[in-house]
Coordinates of C-alpha atoms and ligand atoms in Angstrom, one line a residue:
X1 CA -8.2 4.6 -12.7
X2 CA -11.9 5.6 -13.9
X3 CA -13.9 6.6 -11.2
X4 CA -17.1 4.9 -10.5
X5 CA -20.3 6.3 -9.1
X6 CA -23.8 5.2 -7.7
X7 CA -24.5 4.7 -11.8
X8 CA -22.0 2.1 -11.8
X9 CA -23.0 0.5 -8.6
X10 CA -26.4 -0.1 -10.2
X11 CA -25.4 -0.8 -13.4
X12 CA -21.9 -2.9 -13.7
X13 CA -21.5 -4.2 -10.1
X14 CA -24.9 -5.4 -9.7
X15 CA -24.8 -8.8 -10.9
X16 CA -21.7 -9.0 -8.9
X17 CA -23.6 -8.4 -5.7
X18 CA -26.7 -10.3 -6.8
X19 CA -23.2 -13.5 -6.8
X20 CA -21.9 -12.6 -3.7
X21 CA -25.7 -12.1 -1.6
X22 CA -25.8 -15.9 -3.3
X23 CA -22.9 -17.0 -1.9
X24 CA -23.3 -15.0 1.0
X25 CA -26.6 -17.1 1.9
X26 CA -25.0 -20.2 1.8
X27 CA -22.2 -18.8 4.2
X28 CA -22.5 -21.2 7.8
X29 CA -20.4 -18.4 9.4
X30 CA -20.0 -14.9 9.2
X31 CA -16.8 -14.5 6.7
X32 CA -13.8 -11.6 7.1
X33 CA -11.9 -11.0 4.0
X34 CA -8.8 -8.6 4.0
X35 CA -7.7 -6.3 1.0
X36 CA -3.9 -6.1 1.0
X37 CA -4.3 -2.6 -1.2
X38 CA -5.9 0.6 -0.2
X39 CA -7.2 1.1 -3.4
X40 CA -9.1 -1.2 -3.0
X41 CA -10.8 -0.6 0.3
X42 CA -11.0 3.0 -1.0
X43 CA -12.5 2.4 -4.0
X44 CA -15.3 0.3 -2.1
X45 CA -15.6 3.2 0.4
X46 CA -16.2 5.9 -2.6
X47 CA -18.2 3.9 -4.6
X48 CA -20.5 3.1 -1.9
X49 CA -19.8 -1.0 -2.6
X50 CA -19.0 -1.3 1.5
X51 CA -22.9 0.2 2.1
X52 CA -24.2 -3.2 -0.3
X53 CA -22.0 -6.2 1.1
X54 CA -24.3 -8.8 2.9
X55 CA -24.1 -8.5 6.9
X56 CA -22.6 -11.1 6.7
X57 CA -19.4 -10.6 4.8
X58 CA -16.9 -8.0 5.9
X59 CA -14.3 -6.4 3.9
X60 CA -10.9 -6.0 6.3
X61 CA -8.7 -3.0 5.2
X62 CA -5.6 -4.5 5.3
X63 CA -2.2 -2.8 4.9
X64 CA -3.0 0.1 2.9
X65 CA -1.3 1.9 0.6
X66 CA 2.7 2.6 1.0
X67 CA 2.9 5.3 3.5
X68 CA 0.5 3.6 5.8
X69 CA 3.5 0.9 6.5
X70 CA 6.5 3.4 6.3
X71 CA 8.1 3.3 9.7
X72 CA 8.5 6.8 11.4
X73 CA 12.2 5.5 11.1
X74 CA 12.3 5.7 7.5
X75 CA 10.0 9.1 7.5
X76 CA 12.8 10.1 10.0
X77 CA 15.5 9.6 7.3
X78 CA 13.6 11.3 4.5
X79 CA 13.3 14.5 7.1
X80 CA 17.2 14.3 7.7
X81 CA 18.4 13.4 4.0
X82 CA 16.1 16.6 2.7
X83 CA 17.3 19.2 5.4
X84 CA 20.9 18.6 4.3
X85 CA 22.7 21.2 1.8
X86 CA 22.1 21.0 -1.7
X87 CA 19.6 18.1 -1.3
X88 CA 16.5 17.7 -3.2
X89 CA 14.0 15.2 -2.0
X90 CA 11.6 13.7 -4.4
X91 CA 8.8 11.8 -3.4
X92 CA 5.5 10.3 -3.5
X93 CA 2.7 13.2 -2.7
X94 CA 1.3 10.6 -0.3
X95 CA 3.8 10.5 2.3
X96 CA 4.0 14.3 2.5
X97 CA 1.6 14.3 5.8
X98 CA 3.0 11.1 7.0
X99 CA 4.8 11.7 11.0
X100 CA 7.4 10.9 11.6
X101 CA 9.5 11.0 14.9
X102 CA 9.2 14.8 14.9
X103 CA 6.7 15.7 12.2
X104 CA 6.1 15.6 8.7
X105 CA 7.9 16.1 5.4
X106 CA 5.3 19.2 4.7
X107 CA 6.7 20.8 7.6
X108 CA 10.3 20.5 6.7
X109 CA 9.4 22.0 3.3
X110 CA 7.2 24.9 4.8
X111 CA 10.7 25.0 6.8
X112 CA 12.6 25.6 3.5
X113 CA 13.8 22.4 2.6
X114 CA 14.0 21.2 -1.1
X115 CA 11.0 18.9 -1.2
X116 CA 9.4 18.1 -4.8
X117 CA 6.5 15.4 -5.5
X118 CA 7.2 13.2 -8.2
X119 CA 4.9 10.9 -10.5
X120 CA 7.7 8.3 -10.5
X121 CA 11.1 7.6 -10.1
X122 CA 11.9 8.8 -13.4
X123 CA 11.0 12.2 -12.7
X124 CA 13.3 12.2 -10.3
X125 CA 16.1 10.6 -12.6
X126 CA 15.4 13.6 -15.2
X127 CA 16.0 16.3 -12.6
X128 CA 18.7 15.0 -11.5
X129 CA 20.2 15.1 -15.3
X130 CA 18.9 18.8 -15.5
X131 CA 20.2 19.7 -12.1
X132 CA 24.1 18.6 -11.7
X133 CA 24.9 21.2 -8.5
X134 CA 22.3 19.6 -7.0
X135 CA 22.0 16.2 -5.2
X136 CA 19.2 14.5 -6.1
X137 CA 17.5 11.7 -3.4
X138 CA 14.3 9.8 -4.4
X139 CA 12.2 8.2 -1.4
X140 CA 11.8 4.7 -2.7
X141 CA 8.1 3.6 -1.2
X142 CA 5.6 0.9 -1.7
X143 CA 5.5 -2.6 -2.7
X144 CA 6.9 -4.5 -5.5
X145 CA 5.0 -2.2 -8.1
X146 CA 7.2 0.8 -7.0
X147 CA 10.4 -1.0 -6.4
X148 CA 10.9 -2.3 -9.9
X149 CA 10.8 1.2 -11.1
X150 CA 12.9 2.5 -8.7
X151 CA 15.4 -0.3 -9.8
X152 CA 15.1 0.8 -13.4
X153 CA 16.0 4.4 -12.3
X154 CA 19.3 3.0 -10.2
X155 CA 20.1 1.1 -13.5
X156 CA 19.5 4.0 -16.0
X157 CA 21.3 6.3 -13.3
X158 CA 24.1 3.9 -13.7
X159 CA 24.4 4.0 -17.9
X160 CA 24.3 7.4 -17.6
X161 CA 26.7 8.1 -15.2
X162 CA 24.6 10.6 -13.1
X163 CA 26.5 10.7 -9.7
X164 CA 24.2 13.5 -8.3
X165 CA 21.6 10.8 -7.7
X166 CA 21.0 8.7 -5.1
X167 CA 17.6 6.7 -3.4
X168 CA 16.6 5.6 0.4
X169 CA 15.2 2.6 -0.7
X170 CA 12.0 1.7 1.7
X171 CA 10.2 -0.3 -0.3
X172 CA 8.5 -4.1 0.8
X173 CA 7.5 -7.5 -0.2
X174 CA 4.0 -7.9 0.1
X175 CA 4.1 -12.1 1.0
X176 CA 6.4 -11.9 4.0
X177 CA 3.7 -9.2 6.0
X178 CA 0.8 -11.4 4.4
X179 CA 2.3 -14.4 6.7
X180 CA 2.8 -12.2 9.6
X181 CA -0.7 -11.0 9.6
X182 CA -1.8 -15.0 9.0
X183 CA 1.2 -16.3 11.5
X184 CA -0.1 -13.1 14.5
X185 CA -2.9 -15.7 15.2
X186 CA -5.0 -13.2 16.5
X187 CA -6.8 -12.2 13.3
X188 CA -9.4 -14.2 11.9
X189 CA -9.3 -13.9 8.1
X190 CA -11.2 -15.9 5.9
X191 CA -9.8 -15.2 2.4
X192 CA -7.6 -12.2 0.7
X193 CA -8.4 -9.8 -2.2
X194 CA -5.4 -9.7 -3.2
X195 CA -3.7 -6.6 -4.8
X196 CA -4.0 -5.9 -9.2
X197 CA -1.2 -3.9 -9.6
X198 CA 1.3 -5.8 -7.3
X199 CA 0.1 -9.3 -8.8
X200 CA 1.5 -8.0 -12.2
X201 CA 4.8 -7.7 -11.1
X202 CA 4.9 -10.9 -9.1
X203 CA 2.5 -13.1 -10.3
X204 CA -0.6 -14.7 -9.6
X205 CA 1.3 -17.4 -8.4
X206 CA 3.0 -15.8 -5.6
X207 CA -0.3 -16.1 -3.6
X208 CA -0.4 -20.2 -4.0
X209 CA 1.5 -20.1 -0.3
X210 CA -1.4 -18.6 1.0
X211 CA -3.6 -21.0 -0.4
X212 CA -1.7 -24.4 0.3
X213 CA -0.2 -23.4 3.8
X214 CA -3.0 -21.4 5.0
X215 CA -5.8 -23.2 3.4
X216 CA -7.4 -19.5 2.2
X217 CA -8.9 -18.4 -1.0
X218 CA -7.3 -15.4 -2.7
X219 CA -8.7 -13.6 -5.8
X220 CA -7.0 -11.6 -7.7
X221 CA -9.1 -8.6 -8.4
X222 CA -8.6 -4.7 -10.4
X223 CA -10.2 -1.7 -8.7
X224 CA -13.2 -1.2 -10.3
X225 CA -16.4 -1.3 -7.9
X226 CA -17.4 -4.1 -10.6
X227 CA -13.9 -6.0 -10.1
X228 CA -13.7 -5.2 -5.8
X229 CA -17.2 -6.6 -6.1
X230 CA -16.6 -9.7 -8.7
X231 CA -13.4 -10.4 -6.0
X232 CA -15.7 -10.3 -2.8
X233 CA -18.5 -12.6 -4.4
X234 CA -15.5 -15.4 -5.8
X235 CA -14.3 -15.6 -2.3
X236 CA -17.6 -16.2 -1.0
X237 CA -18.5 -18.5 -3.0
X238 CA -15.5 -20.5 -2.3
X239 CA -15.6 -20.5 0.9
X240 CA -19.2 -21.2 1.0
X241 CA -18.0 -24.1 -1.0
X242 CA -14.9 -25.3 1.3
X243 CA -12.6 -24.6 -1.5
X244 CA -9.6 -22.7 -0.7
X245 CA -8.2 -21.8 -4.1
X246 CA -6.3 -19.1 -6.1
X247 CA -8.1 -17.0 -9.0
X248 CA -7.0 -14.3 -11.2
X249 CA -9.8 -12.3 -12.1
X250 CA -7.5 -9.6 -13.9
X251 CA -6.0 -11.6 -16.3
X252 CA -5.8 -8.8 -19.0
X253 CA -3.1 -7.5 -16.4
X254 CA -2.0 -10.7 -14.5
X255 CA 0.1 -13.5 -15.6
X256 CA 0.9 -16.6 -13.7
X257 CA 4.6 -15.7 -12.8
X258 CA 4.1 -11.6 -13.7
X259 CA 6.3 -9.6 -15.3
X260 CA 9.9 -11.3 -14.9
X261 CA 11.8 -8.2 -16.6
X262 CA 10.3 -6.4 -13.7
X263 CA 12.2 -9.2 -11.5
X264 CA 14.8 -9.4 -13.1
X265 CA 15.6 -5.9 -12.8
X266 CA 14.7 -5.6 -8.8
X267 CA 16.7 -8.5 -8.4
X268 CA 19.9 -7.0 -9.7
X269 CA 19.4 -4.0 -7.7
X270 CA 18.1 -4.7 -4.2
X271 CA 18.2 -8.3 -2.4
X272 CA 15.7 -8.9 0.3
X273 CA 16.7 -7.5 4.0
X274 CA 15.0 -7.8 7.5
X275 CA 12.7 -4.0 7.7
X276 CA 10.5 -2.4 10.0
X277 CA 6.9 -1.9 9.3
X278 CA 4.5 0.2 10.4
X279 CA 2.4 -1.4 12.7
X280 CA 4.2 -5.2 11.7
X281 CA 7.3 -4.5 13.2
X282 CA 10.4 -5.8 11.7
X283 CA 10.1 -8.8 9.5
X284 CA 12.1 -11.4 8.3
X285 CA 13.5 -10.6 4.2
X286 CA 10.3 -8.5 4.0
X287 CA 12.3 -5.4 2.6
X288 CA 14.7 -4.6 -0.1
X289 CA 18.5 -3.4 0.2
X290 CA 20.3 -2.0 -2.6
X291 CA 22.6 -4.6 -3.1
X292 CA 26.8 -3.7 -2.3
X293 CA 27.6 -3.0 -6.4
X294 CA 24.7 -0.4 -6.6
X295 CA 26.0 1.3 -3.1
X296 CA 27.2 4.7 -4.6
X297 CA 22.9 5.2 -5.6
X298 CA 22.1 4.5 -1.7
X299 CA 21.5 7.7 -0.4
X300 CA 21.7 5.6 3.4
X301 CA 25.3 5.4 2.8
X302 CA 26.2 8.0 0.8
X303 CA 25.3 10.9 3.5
X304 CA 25.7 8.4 6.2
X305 CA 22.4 8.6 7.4
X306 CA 21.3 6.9 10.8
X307 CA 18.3 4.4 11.6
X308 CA 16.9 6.7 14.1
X309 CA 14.6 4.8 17.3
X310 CA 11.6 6.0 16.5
X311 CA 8.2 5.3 19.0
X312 CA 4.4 5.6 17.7
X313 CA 2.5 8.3 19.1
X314 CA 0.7 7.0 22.0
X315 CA -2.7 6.1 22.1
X316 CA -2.9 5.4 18.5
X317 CA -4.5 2.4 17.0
X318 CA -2.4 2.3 13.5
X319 CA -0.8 -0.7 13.9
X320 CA -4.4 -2.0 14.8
X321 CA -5.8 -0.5 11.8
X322 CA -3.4 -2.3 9.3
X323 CA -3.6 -5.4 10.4
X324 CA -7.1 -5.8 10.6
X325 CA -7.2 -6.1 14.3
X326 CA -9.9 -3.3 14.5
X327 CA -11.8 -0.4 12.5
X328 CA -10.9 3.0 12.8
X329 CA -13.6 4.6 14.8
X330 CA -12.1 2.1 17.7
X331 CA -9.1 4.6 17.6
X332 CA -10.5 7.7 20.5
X333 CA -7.9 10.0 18.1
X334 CA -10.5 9.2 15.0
X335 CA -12.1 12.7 13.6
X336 CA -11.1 14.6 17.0
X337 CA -7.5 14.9 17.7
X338 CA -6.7 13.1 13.6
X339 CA -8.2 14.5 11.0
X340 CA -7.0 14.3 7.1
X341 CA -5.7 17.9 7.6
X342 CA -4.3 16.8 11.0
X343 CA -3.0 13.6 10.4
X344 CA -1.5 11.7 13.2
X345 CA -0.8 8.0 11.6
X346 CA -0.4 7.3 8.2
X347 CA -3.9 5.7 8.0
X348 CA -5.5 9.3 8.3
X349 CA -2.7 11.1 6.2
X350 CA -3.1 9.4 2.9
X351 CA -5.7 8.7 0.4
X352 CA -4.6 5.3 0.8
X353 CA -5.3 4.5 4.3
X354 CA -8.4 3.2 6.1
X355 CA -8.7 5.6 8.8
X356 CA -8.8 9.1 5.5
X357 CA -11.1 6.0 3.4
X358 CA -13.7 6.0 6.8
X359 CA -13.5 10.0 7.5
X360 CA -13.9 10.6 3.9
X361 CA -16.9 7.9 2.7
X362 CA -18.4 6.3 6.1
X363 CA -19.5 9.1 8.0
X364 CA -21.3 11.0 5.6
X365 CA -21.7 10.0 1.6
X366 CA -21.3 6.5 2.4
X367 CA -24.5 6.6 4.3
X368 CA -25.9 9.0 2.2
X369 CA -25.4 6.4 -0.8
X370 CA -27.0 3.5 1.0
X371 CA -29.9 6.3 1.6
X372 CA -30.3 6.6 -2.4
X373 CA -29.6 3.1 -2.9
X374 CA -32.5 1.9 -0.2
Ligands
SF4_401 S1 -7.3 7.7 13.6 FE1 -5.2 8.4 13.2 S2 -4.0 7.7 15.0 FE2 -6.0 6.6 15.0 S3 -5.5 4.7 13.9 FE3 -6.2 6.1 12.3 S4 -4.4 7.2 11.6 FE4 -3.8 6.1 13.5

């Protein structure tokens, strides 16, 4: 993704906000949106977008990227599958600092376990080719974007007969914790930004639920300060309208019913299952099982791993955090006792999250931008 700057802000994303102070004019009530994506709400952090939004809109960080809803069970798994003998772990750099029940994956490597970050799935599938003595796990996180490569990786590991590979599949469907957040009650939202990447897998028409049942607007949007701001000033203006509708503003990306090889492939390998969010709980078919004929590539069963009970730390406002319920400087742990380099919650320990977004941009360039942009 190219990165923007106070250039761009000025340049590119102005007529956007000119739009969406418009809309914002017409607004009767002060209006909440909610990203679903961390990329987004860090991108509008970093780009100083969040200094130029109207008082009153408000962009929600929502659930953040994929280690912000890994449950410290899951983490708890990855720590036990990667201490085991002749297992390498391969995951996603951004759940390295995530806790789990008894720290962090970074520890257990400093420890001496066999810990490698991996672009993708793929890389993963390659060592495992280049490394037979060796058993090779990949942490399967994220939303549909990750889970339809890590289903290509089970099928390829299947043609080519690597039995040294295996996943712990943890990945989630992004409607199912969209309807828990709506179906909490406790959250007022007024409209979603809804996620670029994960809309090409599933389609723009996944979000017509949301729409219909829930009577919100959602816009599809890419990451771009230009796009996040194009996003914020659609929803605006259809809600200052009364017009709860669905738009695609990435179409050079998004299709109606996304990319249904991508499906097709996820659906072989994984069927939908009952999982445990951070900060959600467990919800109803919001994760994905590897399905019984794939069970020799889940690591779960192949080294009989447990679902530990795992507890949040106390006093922590995670769960809070993700579901929009409040901002991170409500949580007393914010920049004292969590810190990027001392991350307690996954909001703090990945570029993904809200809480790392808010100690990175908010406290000091993010008013420093609105300074130079006065
Ligand atoms: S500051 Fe840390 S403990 Fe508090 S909500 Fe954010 S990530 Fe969680």
């Amino acid at each position: 993704m190219n990165s923007t700057s106070v250039q761009d802000v000025h340049g590119q994303t102005r007529p956007a906000l000119a739009r969406l102070r418009a809309a914002a004019d017409k607004l009767v009530n002060p209006v909440r949106f909610m990203d679903i994506c961390g990329t987004h709400a860090h991108g509008a952090f970093r780009s100083g977008l969040t200094t130029l939004l109207p008082p009153n809109v408000t962009l929600l960080s929502g659930m953040g990227g994929p280690a912000c809803v890994t449950s410290q069970g899951d983490i708890d798994q990855f720590i036990d599958v990667c201490r085991r003998s002749g297992v390498t772990l391969c995951i996603h750099g951004d759940i390295l600092r995530v806790t789990g029940s008894h720290g962090t994956l970074e520890q257990s490597r400093a420890e001496g376990a066999d810990i490698r970050v991996v672009y993708s799935s793929q890389d993963a599938l390659r060592l495992a080719a280049a490394e037979h003595h060796r058993q090779i796990v990949f942490a399967g996180v994220g939303f549909e974007t990750g889970a339809a490569c890590t289903a290509a990786a089970v099928l390829d590991a299947d043609r080519l007969k690597l039995n040294n590979f295996s996943i712990i599949a943890s990945h989630k469907l992004t409607m199912p914790a969209m309807r828990a957040i709506l179906e909490s009650g406790d959250v007022p939202i007024d409209g979603f930004l809804c996620p670029g990447h994960v809309s090409v897998i599933i389609g723009a028409a996944a979000f017509d639920p949301i729409v219909h049942e829930y009577h919100l607007p959602c816009v599809i949007a890419g990451y771009e300060a230009a796009q996040t701001a194009a996003g914020l000033a659609r929803l605006t203006e259809l809600v200052a309208r009364g017009e709860p509708a669905l738009e695609n503003l990435y179409p050079q990306a998004v299709t109606e019913h996304g990319n249904q090889a991508a499906q097709v492939i996820m659906d072989k390998v994984f069927a939908a299952a009952d999982w445990t969010w951070r900060g959600l709980g467990e919800l109803k078919g919001s994760g994905l099982a590897v399905r019984p004929e794939y069970a020799r590539y889940d690591a779960r069963s192949r080294f009989s791993l447990k679902t530990p009970v795992a507890k949040e730390p106390m006093g922590n406002r995670c769960g809070d955090i993700i579901t929009g319920r409040a901002t991170p400087l409500e949580c007393k742990m914010f920049g004292s006792a969590c810190t990027p380099s001392h991350a307690i919650g996954p909001c703090m320990g990945n570029s993904q999250g809200a809480c790392q977004s808010w100690f990175k941009f908010h406290r000091t360039r993010h008013l420093r931008k609105a300074q130079e942009l006065a």
